[in-house]
């Protein structure tokens, strides 16, 4: 899990992105398409066409970071391209990275004792 400081927003770039892009190309997308500052300390998430690969661009104030996450099974739940850019909370990002529905997480009830 990425240690996200308080006050940092997580932005999802809707639609799909070419996953061959590196940090410089994704930062340029943040700047020109999403109209945000890639060095502002916020996290910007991009999903590939197949839906099992996620790249996160983050400048933490000291260095530029590019994180990659691939799911072995399933796909990352992603908003539709009509939504534009979507902001989520760091807690929702934790669900997203785990492959859980971040829009409507459901707590599974487990019994505490048997019998």
MMTF fields as JSON, N, C-alpha, C and O atoms, coordinates in Angstrom:
{
  "mmtfVersion": "1.0.0",
  "mmtfProducer": "UNKNOWN",
  "numBonds": 459,
  "numAtoms": 460,
  "numGroups": 115,
  "numChains": 1,
  "numModels": 1,
  "chainsPerModel": [1],
  "groupsPerChain": [115],
  "chainIdList": ["A"],
  "bondAtomList": [4, 2, 8, 6, 12, 10, 16, 14, 20, 18, 24, 22, 28, 26, 32, 30, 36, 34, 40, 38, 44, 42, 48, 46, 52, 50, 56, 54, 60, 58, 64, 62, 68, 66, 72, 70, 76, 74, 80, 78, 84, 82, 88, 86, 92, 90, 96, 94, 100, 98, 104, 102, 108, 106, 112, 110, 116, 114, 120, 118, 124, 122, 128, 126, 132, 130, 136, 134, 140, 138, 144, 142, 148, 146, 152, 150, 156, 154, 160, 158, 164, 162, 168, 166, 172, 170, 176, 174, 180, 178, 184, 182, 188, 186, 192, 190, 196, 194, 200, 198, 204, 202, 208, 206, 212, 210, 216, 214, 220, 218, 224, 222, 228, 226, 232, 230, 236, 234, 240, 238, 244, 242, 248, 246, 252, 250, 256, 254, 260, 258, 264, 262, 268, 266, 272, 270, 276, 274, 280, 278, 284, 282, 288, 286, 292, 290, 296, 294, 300, 298, 304, 302, 308, 306, 312, 310, 316, 314, 320, 318, 324, 322, 328, 326, 332, 330, 336, 334, 340, 338, 344, 342, 348, 346, 352, 350, 356, 354, 360, 358, 364, 362, 368, 366, 372, 370, 376, 374, 380, 378, 384, 382, 388, 386, 392, 390, 396, 394, 400, 398, 404, 402, 408, 406, 412, 410, 416, 414, 420, 418, 424, 422, 428, 426, 432, 430, 436, 434, 440, 438, 444, 442, 448, 446, 452, 450, 456, 454],
  "bondOrderList": [1, 1, 1, 1, 1, 1, 1, 1, 1, 1, 1, 1, 1, 1, 1, 1, 1, 1, 1, 1, 1, 1, 1, 1, 1, 1, 1, 1, 1, 1, 1, 1, 1, 1, 1, 1, 1, 1, 1, 1, 1, 1, 1, 1, 1, 1, 1, 1, 1, 1, 1, 1, 1, 1, 1, 1, 1, 1, 1, 1, 1, 1, 1, 1, 1, 1, 1, 1, 1, 1, 1, 1, 1, 1, 1, 1, 1, 1, 1, 1, 1, 1, 1, 1, 1, 1, 1, 1, 1, 1, 1, 1, 1, 1, 1, 1, 1, 1, 1, 1, 1, 1, 1, 1, 1, 1, 1, 1, 1, 1, 1, 1, 1, 1],
  "groupList": [{"groupName": "UNK", "atomNameList": ["N", "CA", "C", "O"], "elementList": ["N", "C", "C", "O"], "formalChargeList": [0, 0, 0, 0], "bondAtomList": [1, 0, 2, 1, 3, 2], "bondOrderList": [1, 1, 2], "singleLetterCode": "X", "chemCompType": "L-PEPTIDE LINKING"}],
  "groupTypeList": [0, 0, 0, 0, 0, 0, 0, 0, 0, 0, 0, 0, 0, 0, 0, 0, 0, 0, 0, 0, 0, 0, 0, 0, 0, 0, 0, 0, 0, 0, 0, 0, 0, 0, 0, 0, 0, 0, 0, 0, 0, 0, 0, 0, 0, 0, 0, 0, 0, 0, 0, 0, 0, 0, 0, 0, 0, 0, 0, 0, 0, 0, 0, 0, 0, 0, 0, 0, 0, 0, 0, 0, 0, 0, 0, 0, 0, 0, 0, 0, 0, 0, 0, 0, 0, 0, 0, 0, 0, 0, 0, 0, 0, 0, 0, 0, 0, 0, 0, 0, 0, 0, 0, 0, 0, 0, 0, 0, 0, 0, 0, 0, 0, 0, 0],
  "groupIdList": [1, 2, 3, 4, 5, 6, 7, 8, 9, 10, 11, 12, 13, 14, 15, 16, 17, 18, 19, 20, 21, 22, 23, 24, 25, 26, 27, 28, 29, 30, 31, 32, 33, 34, 35, 36, 37, 38, 39, 40, 41, 42, 43, 44, 45, 46, 47, 48, 49, 50, 51, 52, 53, 54, 55, 56, 57, 58, 59, 60, 61, 62, 63, 64, 65, 66, 67, 68, 69, 70, 71, 72, 73, 74, 75, 76, 77, 78, 79, 80, 81, 82, 83, 84, 85, 86, 87, 88, 89, 90, 91, 92, 93, 94, 95, 96, 97, 98, 99, 100, 101, 102, 103, 104, 105, 106, 107, 108, 109, 110, 111, 112, 113, 114, 115],
  "secStructList": [7, 7, 7, 7, 7, 6, 6, 7, 7, 3, 3, 3, 3, 7, 1, 7, 7, 7, 6, 6, 7, 7, 2, 2, 2, 2, 2, 2, 2, 2, 2, 2, 6, 1, 7, 1, 7, 6, 6, 1, 1, 7, 3, 3, 3, 3, 3, 7, 1, 1, 1, 1, 3, 3, 3, 3, 3, 3, 3, 7, 1, 1, 7, 3, 3, 3, 3, 3, 3, 3, 7, 1, 1, 1, 7, 7, 7, 7, 7, 7, 4, 4, 4, 7, 3, 3, 3, 3, 7, 2, 2, 2, 2, 2, 2, 2, 2, 2, 6, 7, 7, 1, 1, 1, 7, 7, 7, 7, 7, 7, 7, 1, 1, 7, 7],
  "xCoordList": [0.839, 0.0, 0.877, 1.895, 0.478, 1.205, 0.85, -0.331, 1.849, 1.55, 1.129, 1.98, -0.164, -0.683, -0.834, -1.556, -0.159, -0.298, -1.709, -2.457, -2.055, -3.362, -3.477, -2.528, -4.63, -4.882, -4.551, -4.807, -3.986, -3.644, -4.869, -5.529, -5.168, -6.305, -5.823, -4.68, -6.721, -6.443, -7.362, -8.582, -6.78, -7.536, -7.471, -6.397, -8.622, -8.696, -8.916, -9.869, -8.036, -8.209, -9.136, -8.752, -10.347, -11.333, -10.931, -10.073, -11.556, -11.189, -9.965, -9.607, -9.323, -8.112, -6.919, -7.061, -5.745, -4.501, -3.532, -3.553, -2.692, -1.647, -0.629, 0.049, -0.519, 0.343, 1.821, 2.654, 2.153, 3.562, 4.158, 5.377, 3.315, 3.781, 4.494, 4.128, 5.518, 6.273, 5.884, 4.841, 6.741, 6.433, 6.264, 5.307, 7.169, 7.112, 5.841, 5.195, 5.477, 4.279, 3.006, 2.08, 2.95, 1.774, 1.661, 0.553, 2.786, 2.764, 2.265, 1.554, 2.636, 2.148, 0.634, -0.064, 0.117, -1.342, -2.027, -3.084, -1.434, -1.998, -2.08, -3.09, -1.034, -0.949, -1.875, -2.566, -1.898, -2.629, -4.058, -4.938, -4.31, -5.656, -6.476, -7.624, -5.878, -6.611, -6.583, -7.336, -5.718, -5.582, -5.231, -5.784, -4.3, -3.827, -2.295, -1.653, -1.73, -0.277, 0.273, -0.03, 1.078, 1.604, 2.604, 2.878, 3.154, 4.108, 3.469, 4.174, 2.136, 1.423, 1.242, 0.706, 1.675, 1.57, 0.365, 0.198, -0.488, -1.65, -1.299, -0.317, -2.105, -1.9, -2.816, -3.982, -2.285, -3.035, -2.96, -1.874, -4.126, -4.208, -4.682, -5.6, -4.041, -4.365, -4.55, -3.797, -5.562, -5.833, -5.647, -5.977, -5.117, -4.916, -6.203, -7.243, -6.13, -7.304, -7.911, -9.132, -7.067, -7.593, -8.175, -9.007, -7.753, -8.328, -7.6, -7.995, -6.537, -5.831, -4.536, -3.838, -4.207, -2.975, -3.304, -4.115, -2.659, -2.886, -1.537, -0.62, -1.41, -0.201, -0.593, -1.607, 0.235, -0.025, 1.188, 2.319, 0.938, 1.977, 1.823, 0.726, 2.94, 2.893, 4.227, 5.283, 4.177, 5.363, 5.188, 4.312, 6.021, 5.841, 6.562, 6.633, 7.095, 7.802, 9.309, 10.04, 9.782, 11.211, 11.569, 12.624, 10.689, 10.981, 9.69, 8.605, 9.839, 8.708, 8.631, 9.648, 7.425, 7.231, 6.253, 5.285, 6.511, 5.597, 5.387, 6.316, 4.157, 3.81, 3.002, 2.191, 3.231, 2.495, 1.876, 2.524, 0.616, -0.089, -0.824, -1.558, -0.628, -1.307, -2.071, -1.542, -3.334, -4.145, -3.941, -3.933, -3.779, -3.652, -4.983, -5.028, -6.06, -7.411, -8.31, -8.154, -9.243, -10.199, -9.681, -8.629, -10.448, -10.122, -10.343, -11.121, -9.645, -9.866, -11.192, -11.444, -12.037, -13.302, -13.004, -12.275, -13.567, -13.19, -14.422, -15.366, -14.437, -15.578, -15.629, -14.625, -16.794, -16.951, -16.236, -16.047, -15.836, -15.148, -15.987, -15.432, -17.299, -18.16, -17.995, -18.343, -17.471, -17.314, -16.157, -16.076, -15.265, -14.091, -13.085, -12.761, -12.591, -11.669, -12.463, -13.341, -12.157, -12.905, -11.947, -10.864, -12.355, -11.554, -12.115, -13.329, -11.221, -11.61, -10.769, -9.772, -11.163, -10.424, -9.279, -9.305, -8.283, -7.23, -7.757, -7.2, -8.824, -9.423, -10.013, -9.852, -10.695, -11.236, -10.118, -10.284, -8.975, -7.838, -7.325, -6.904, -7.359, -6.973, -7.856, -7.367, -9.167, -10.092, -9.79, -9.757, -9.569, -9.283, -8.062, -8.092, -6.987, -5.75, -5.906, -5.147, -6.888, -7.142, -8.117, -8.368, -8.666, -9.617, -11.033, -11.871, -11.31, -12.632, -13.414, -12.826, -14.734, -15.594, -15.473, -16.037, -14.754, -14.517, -15.73, -15.808, -16.689, -17.908, -18.856, -19.533, -18.901, -19.84, -19.196, -19.588, -18.207, -17.577, -18.55, -19.272, -18.556, -19.462, -18.632, -17.746, -18.935, -18.254, -18.878, -20.1, -18.055, -18.536, -18.615, -17.65, -19.767, -19.954, -19.292, -19.483, -18.527, -17.891, -18.286, -18.292, -18.619, -18.963, -17.749, -16.621, -17.987, -16.884, -16.67, -15.583, -17.698, -17.546, -18.38, -19.302, -18.043, -18.762, -19.587, -19.099, -20.838, -21.69, -22.347, -23.096],
  "yCoordList": [-1.183, 0.0, 1.237, 1.292, 2.214, 3.475, 4.314, 4.529, 4.791, 5.607, 7.014, 7.875, 7.244, 8.51, 9.498, 9.217, 10.664, 11.675, 12.267, 12.163, 12.879, 13.514, 14.679, 15.44, 14.81, 15.922, 15.636, 16.471, 14.47, 14.112, 13.509, 12.635, 13.981, 13.447, 12.362, 12.368, 11.441, 10.366, 10.595, 10.644, 10.736, 11.006, 9.797, 9.232, 9.391, 8.301, 8.9, 9.648, 8.569, 8.987, 7.973, 6.821, 8.385, 7.448, 6.967, 7.557, 5.901, 5.298, 4.424, 4.049, 4.1, 3.276, 4.068, 4.999, 3.668, 4.342, 3.322, 2.152, 3.758, 2.909, 2.62, 3.534, 1.372, 1.014, 0.934, 0.614, 1.217, 1.31, 2.646, 2.817, 3.585, 4.912, 4.83, 4.052, 5.655, 5.738, 6.975, 7.582, 7.339, 8.452, 9.759, 10.492, 10.066, 11.349, 11.476, 12.524, 10.426, 10.466, 10.544, 11.275, 9.799, 9.848, 11.203, 11.705, 11.8, 13.133, 14.171, 15.105, 14.009, 14.907, 14.749, 15.739, 13.522, 13.303, 14.005, 14.613, 13.923, 14.583, 16.08, 16.713, 16.634, 18.071, 18.554, 19.559, 17.864, 18.372, 17.857, 18.599, 16.613, 16.056, 16.26, 16.702, 15.935, 16.06, 17.473, 17.787, 18.328, 19.725, 19.845, 20.675, 19.0, 19.013, 19.126, 18.908, 19.466, 19.57, 18.214, 17.758, 17.549, 16.229, 16.272, 15.241, 17.456, 17.588, 18.191, 18.65, 18.194, 18.82, 17.949, 18.415, 16.698, 15.829, 14.908, 14.107, 15.006, 14.129, 12.868, 12.842, 11.819, 10.559, 10.525, 10.911, 10.062, 9.957, 8.512, 7.984, 7.875, 6.452, 6.276, 6.958, 5.352, 5.035, 3.529, 2.757, 3.11, 1.689, 1.319, 2.097, 0.124, -0.378, -0.867, -0.93, -1.21, -1.638, -2.926, -3.038, -3.901, -5.169, -5.041, -5.856, -4.037, -3.793, -4.452, -4.277, -5.212, -5.885, -5.173, -5.627, -4.067, -3.329, -1.89, -1.238, -1.4, -0.047, 0.62, 0.012, 1.877, 2.663, 3.904, 4.539, 4.249, 5.405, 6.326, 5.898, 7.59, 8.62, 9.471, 9.931, 9.68, 10.467, 11.164, 10.535, 12.455, 13.209, 13.55, 14.338, 12.957, 13.099, 14.302, 14.43, 15.181, 16.35, 16.184, 17.173, 14.944, 14.669, 13.992, 14.252, 13.127, 12.36, 12.035, 12.034, 11.762, 11.332, 9.807, 9.123, 9.28, 7.845, 7.33, 8.006, 6.136, 5.44, 4.051, 3.244, 3.771, 2.478, 1.694, 2.258, 0.39, -0.489, -1.604, -2.178, -1.9, -2.977, -3.82, -3.286, -5.134, -6.047, -7.067, -7.634, -7.287, -8.296, -9.646, -9.732, -10.684, -12.033, -12.509, -13.14, -12.194, -12.556, -11.344, -10.555, -11.192, -10.096, -8.827, -8.81, -7.773, -6.482, -5.383, -5.536, -4.278, -3.108, -2.47, -2.261, -2.162, -1.498, -0.051, 0.635, 0.419, 1.725, 2.498, 1.906, 3.825, 4.623, 4.721, 4.495, 5.056, 5.151, 6.395, 7.358, 6.383, 7.542, 8.818, 9.914, 8.7, 9.886, 10.682, 11.862, 10.053, 10.729, 11.72, 12.54, 11.671, 12.544, 12.051, 10.863, 12.938, 12.555, 12.423, 13.24, 11.399, 11.111, 11.137, 10.555, 11.818, 11.853, 10.82, 10.723, 10.049, 9.082, 9.319, 10.038, 8.722, 8.87, 7.851, 6.865, 8.079, 7.077, 5.718, 4.686, 5.703, 4.427, 3.694, 2.48, 4.423, 3.814, 3.309, 2.3, 4.005, 3.544, 2.208, 1.348, 2.032, 0.752, -0.379, -1.46, -0.125, -1.112, -1.37, -2.516, -0.29, -0.407, -1.271, -2.151, -1.03, -1.794, -3.257, -4.103, -3.563, -4.95, -5.654, -6.849, -4.923, -5.509, -5.563, -6.299, -4.787, -4.739, -3.575, -2.566, -3.711, -2.645, -1.438, -1.446, -0.412, 0.764, 1.672, 2.514, 1.524, 2.341, 1.896, 2.716, 0.58, 0.024, -1.162, -2.307, -0.897, -2.021, -2.656, -1.963, -3.962, -4.698, -5.491, -6.26, -5.288, -6.043, -7.427, -7.56, -8.437, -9.802, -10.207, -10.061, -10.713, -11.128, -12.486, -13.404, -12.606, -13.868, -14.234, -13.373, -15.5, -15.9, -15.806, -16.066, -15.438, -15.328, -16.615, -16.851, -17.455, -18.719, -19.788, -19.49, -21.017, -22.146, -22.81, -23.04, -23.115, -23.853, -23.003, -23.489],
  "zCoordList": [0.0, 0.0, 0.0, 0.69, -0.771, -0.853, 0.378, 0.649, 1.129, 2.31, 1.878, 1.657, 1.759, 1.254, 2.404, 3.361, 2.33, 3.379, 3.408, 2.435, 4.517, 4.676, 3.699, 3.513, 3.088, 2.17, 0.724, -0.143, 0.444, -0.938, -1.605, -1.042, -2.809, -3.563, -4.516, -4.973, -4.799, -5.753, -6.944, -6.789, -8.13, -9.35, -10.265, -10.475, -10.815, -11.776, -13.16, -13.376, -14.086, -15.478, -16.127, -16.323, -16.462, -17.002, -18.385, -19.041, -18.81, -20.086, -19.92, -18.803, -21.029, -20.947, -21.473, -22.265, -21.008, -21.347, -21.925, -21.543, -22.834, -23.393, -22.288, -21.82, -21.871, -20.753, -21.133, -20.286, -22.374, -22.75, -22.321, -22.345, -21.931, -21.521, -20.182, -19.3, -20.06, -18.821, -18.026, -18.267, -17.074, -16.185, -16.945, -16.697, -17.864, -18.58, -19.413, -19.399, -20.133, -20.98, -20.145, -20.498, -19.042, -18.182, -17.482, -17.291, -17.1, -16.497, -17.493, -17.121, -18.748, -19.794, -19.964, -20.183, -19.866, -19.904, -18.735, -18.906, -17.564, -16.383, -16.63, -16.322, -17.176, -17.377, -18.493, -18.325, -19.616, -20.771, -20.888, -21.323, -20.513, -20.658, -19.388, -19.445, -18.238, -16.975, -16.408, -15.486, -16.954, -16.517, -15.039, -14.318, -14.604, -13.219, -13.228, -14.255, -12.079, -11.94, -11.515, -10.413, -12.361, -11.989, -10.835, -10.22, -10.533, -9.437, -8.194, -7.295, -8.136, -7.035, -5.806, -4.8, -5.861, -4.7, -4.709, -3.79, -5.74, -5.827, -6.602, -7.343, -6.429, -7.142, -8.354, -8.271, -9.484, -10.728, -11.208, -11.45, -11.343, -11.683, -13.12, -13.577, -13.818, -15.207, -15.326, -14.732, -16.101, -16.295, -17.753, -18.648, -17.988, -19.339, -19.969, -19.313, -21.235, -21.997, -21.443, -21.339, -21.085, -20.568, -19.169, -18.77, -18.425, -17.106, -15.954, -14.801, -16.233, -15.143, -14.749, -13.842, -15.416, -15.145, -14.78, -15.437, -13.715, -13.224, -13.017, -12.465, -13.46, -13.209, -12.436, -12.725, -11.433, -10.581, -10.64, -10.412, -10.947, -10.99, -9.743, -9.426, -9.028, -7.807, -7.592, -7.662, -7.334, -6.945, -5.477, -5.121, -4.618, -3.172, -2.57, -1.348, -3.412, -2.913, -2.983, -3.018, -3.004, -3.103, -4.413, -4.993, -4.869, -6.084, -6.811, -6.23, -8.095, -8.907, -8.848, -8.97, -8.661, -8.514, -9.551, -9.9, -10.037, -10.93, -10.354, -10.305, -9.914, -9.353, -10.374, -11.108, -10.412, -11.318, -10.488, -9.614, -10.775, -10.075, -11.111, -11.943, -11.062, -11.974, -11.137, -10.181, -11.52, -10.849, -11.527, -12.755, -10.742, -11.286, -11.867, -12.923, -11.157, -11.613, -11.473, -10.541, -12.387, -12.314, -12.967, -13.606, -12.786, -13.369, -12.34, -11.398, -12.541, -11.706, -12.113, -13.299, -11.131, -11.401, -11.768, -11.051, -12.888, -13.413, -13.841, -14.365, -13.628, -14.077, -15.599, -16.274, -16.13, -17.586, -18.112, -17.37, -19.39, -19.969, -19.95, -20.013, -19.866, -19.842, -18.55, -18.505, -17.498, -16.212, -16.195, -15.28, -17.17, -17.171, -16.155, -16.128, -15.325, -14.266, -12.971, -12.692, -12.18, -10.952, -9.768, -9.823, -8.693, -7.468, -6.494, -6.31, -5.872, -4.849, -3.611, -3.662, -2.507, -1.25, -1.208, -1.944, -0.36, -0.205, 0.253, -0.12, 1.056, 1.481, 0.282, 0.158, -0.603, -1.813, -2.718, -3.405, -2.724, -3.513, -2.974, -3.747, -1.664, -1.074, -1.571, -1.899, -1.627, -2.189, -3.654, -4.1, -4.399, -5.832, -6.084, -6.945, -5.342, -5.529, -5.159, -5.633, -4.313, -3.924, -4.852, -4.7, -5.812, -6.741, -6.193, -6.714, -5.141, -4.524, -5.127, -5.516, -5.206, -5.713, -4.788, -3.693, -5.204, -4.368, -4.295, -3.401, -5.219, -5.194, -4.097, -3.476, -3.86, -2.901, -2.181, -2.407, -1.31, -0.605, 0.38, 1.096, 0.402, 1.269, 2.268, 1.895, 3.54, 4.584, 4.657, 4.736, 4.631, 4.704, 6.173, 6.924, 6.566, 7.944, 8.149, 7.351, 9.204, 9.563, 10.98, 11.86, 11.216, 12.577, 13.499, 13.081, 14.742, 15.707, 16.476, 17.004, 16.546, 17.252, 16.565, 15.807, 16.842, 16.268, 17.365, 18.471, 17.046, 17.977, 18.93, 19.777]
}
